[in-house]
């Protein structure tokens, strides 16, 4: 939220509202609602998606050129009845009114129990009244007019959300996941109680403050959304998913990257060494958080960004990142292609840059969560005079309202799918976070030399100058020499070394490894869910792909996006930066890559969490744009019933559908008695798609295909062996 808040402070609010579309004004209210709610990235990705669907359908229902997404369609087995109404005399006014009522009703439904509701309610009421709408009109008789249409759309989305797999009806509580590890008391050193160092561990706090600033006392962090892979998606396809089973329960995993490296406590070598390298790497990058170390670097696009290839295995991570100096293998760009001029260097203390990076992309406090952050970024981009508001950069120019609803719809769908994919993986692999792994390995000792004290094959690897053993005479040896032989780290020293956050910094120095902290607030420490894969990497790369494809240009308008961080004001839990810092990005993908690196600097993810998230995000973002674009125009093609084929029939797992049809097809599979068994959407590329039936029991079914308008284009009996 900080990005938009600072931009907002530059202009009077009323002049901004006059310049922005109704969709933009309501999106800002949704972001405000998220910032005053609990920090729940999966749930808020869904809220952003659903409010974007509400805007889009409220716009599309009155647009002769577009198809609605939900209204009058069957989406994942949910049917939203609709009978066509006459085109209003003033289409734009009708769209604005329907959008306002739809989003207003959704916000009231989703955030009424939010801790910030008393601040939010007057804000949304005030916006409705400033637009001239009656907040007491709750009718859903959409034939009466746009207000009722908006209420009806919200009603349908609310009903859809109660059966979409999110468990909203029970406040999104976990239905069967349980952690295998007991909580770690974060204020105490070490991690003696961890039972499985490869699995996620809850943290216990005397005082916990989430990324939205909500405080809890004597708090144990539950795993947020480990079963989120079961939520119905936007553009993810059935063939993208695998059904995993643990303890008799299903975990749906989309775009499965395979397991992360795991630690073997019994023997040295193999994949276990990759686990150690990854988490040791996090502590080494913690040594780059000192603004007073004298190291100056260029953080402009002339030196940073422009990655073209990403590693696809664990071994490739070693060459992609610079382990001891920070950053990655990107080379920067010589020229801004929009101005034809070189990017101007920006030389700053490395420790300022790394700390600002960690704070900016963490998006806290007053967080709108990572998916909301990219909506902030989209709004910033939309305000740039150099942006050409054409879908994929071609075709007719969109007015502000059309552009906003289409962009929000597409980005919202991508963020929703990123949450489903990343958290499906998190829930299934249940992987450990750095704070648990590093302290847990420190309990075991060191794994580099059997002849040195405290050797254990599962201990931390020794790296001279960064990870060493406490010797006699070391300042860390303890008053009774009790820490001699333990492992120590040269890294960010942690919150206990910060006196006044307004005037002091922790700095970098040697600490006991058992006392390691991520570069985060001591009342937050690390997000309450498994690490693998990085949600930030997945969200950010999916968003970058959406922005690239949607605008038809990989570059920010004008070839440069910027965010200003003021000296001694921007950082929250320690003083800094020591000078003004301007985060800069040439392209949306450069911004995404920077976000991914920030989570390593912040001690939240090792490299092996990062890259798979980026690769998955690429697939999600590109698919989301293709999927959304199908709705931006009416479908007029009719497909003859004879122009399709399903084989093999019968099948034991999956079938291939071939049709004289390109684009999105809805496919419903029914039992012979008419009950719906599966409802999904397939993207037919070159007239072919795979329908996964592995979860279905043996028997006979009816398969029905529908085009984007809801017209039936084929119907066939299918046997499941």
Coordinates of C-alpha atoms in Angstrom, one line a residue, residues 1-2 4-5 8 13 17 23-40 44 47-48 51 55 103 107-108 110-112 114-127 211-214 363 365-369 371-373 375-376 379 408:
X1 CA 0.0 0.0 0.0
X2 CA 3.0 2.3 0.6
X4 CA 0.2 4.1 -3.8
X5 CA 0.1 6.0 -0.5
X8 CA -1.5 9.7 -3.5
X13 CA -7.5 13.3 -3.5
X17 CA -10.8 10.8 -8.2
X23 CA -13.2 0.9 -11.4
X24 CA -10.0 2.5 -10.3
X25 CA -11.7 4.2 -7.4
X26 CA -13.3 0.9 -6.2
X27 CA -10.0 -1.0 -6.6
X28 CA -8.4 1.5 -4.3
X29 CA -11.1 0.9 -1.7
X30 CA -10.5 -2.9 -2.0
X31 CA -6.8 -2.3 -1.4
X32 CA -7.6 -0.1 1.5
X33 CA -9.8 -2.9 2.9
X34 CA -7.0 -5.4 2.5
X35 CA -4.6 -3.1 4.3
X36 CA -6.9 -2.9 7.3
X37 CA -7.6 -6.7 7.4
X38 CA -5.4 -9.6 8.5
X39 CA -2.4 -10.3 6.3
X40 CA -3.7 -13.2 4.2
X44 CA -6.9 -11.4 -0.6
X47 CA -10.8 -11.1 -3.0
X48 CA -9.0 -9.1 -5.6
X51 CA -14.0 -7.9 -7.0
X55 CA -16.3 -5.0 -12.1
X103 CA -18.0 -4.0 -5.5
X107 CA -16.6 -5.4 0.2
X108 CA -19.4 -5.4 2.8
X110 CA -16.0 -10.0 2.7
X111 CA -14.7 -7.4 5.2
X112 CA -17.5 -6.9 7.7
X114 CA -12.2 -7.3 9.5
X115 CA -10.4 -5.5 12.3
X116 CA -10.5 -2.4 10.2
X117 CA -14.2 -2.4 9.4
X118 CA -14.9 0.7 11.5
X119 CA -12.5 2.6 9.3
X120 CA -13.5 0.9 6.0
X121 CA -17.3 1.2 6.2
X122 CA -17.4 5.1 6.2
X123 CA -14.9 5.1 3.3
X124 CA -17.0 2.9 1.0
X125 CA -20.3 4.6 2.1
X126 CA -18.7 8.0 1.4
X127 CA -17.6 6.9 -2.1
X211 CA 2.1 -7.5 8.1
X212 CA -1.1 -5.5 8.4
X213 CA -0.3 -4.3 11.9
X214 CA -2.7 -6.5 13.8
X363 CA 5.1 -4.8 1.7
X365 CA 3.5 -2.8 7.7
X366 CA 0.0 -1.8 6.5
X367 CA 0.4 -4.5 3.9
X368 CA -1.9 -5.0 0.9
X369 CA -0.1 -8.4 0.6
X371 CA -1.0 -9.6 -4.9
X372 CA -2.3 -6.2 -3.8
X373 CA 1.2 -4.8 -4.3
X375 CA -2.4 -4.0 -8.2
X376 CA -0.7 -0.9 -6.7
X379 CA -2.3 1.6 -10.9
X408 CA -8.0 -5.8 -13.2

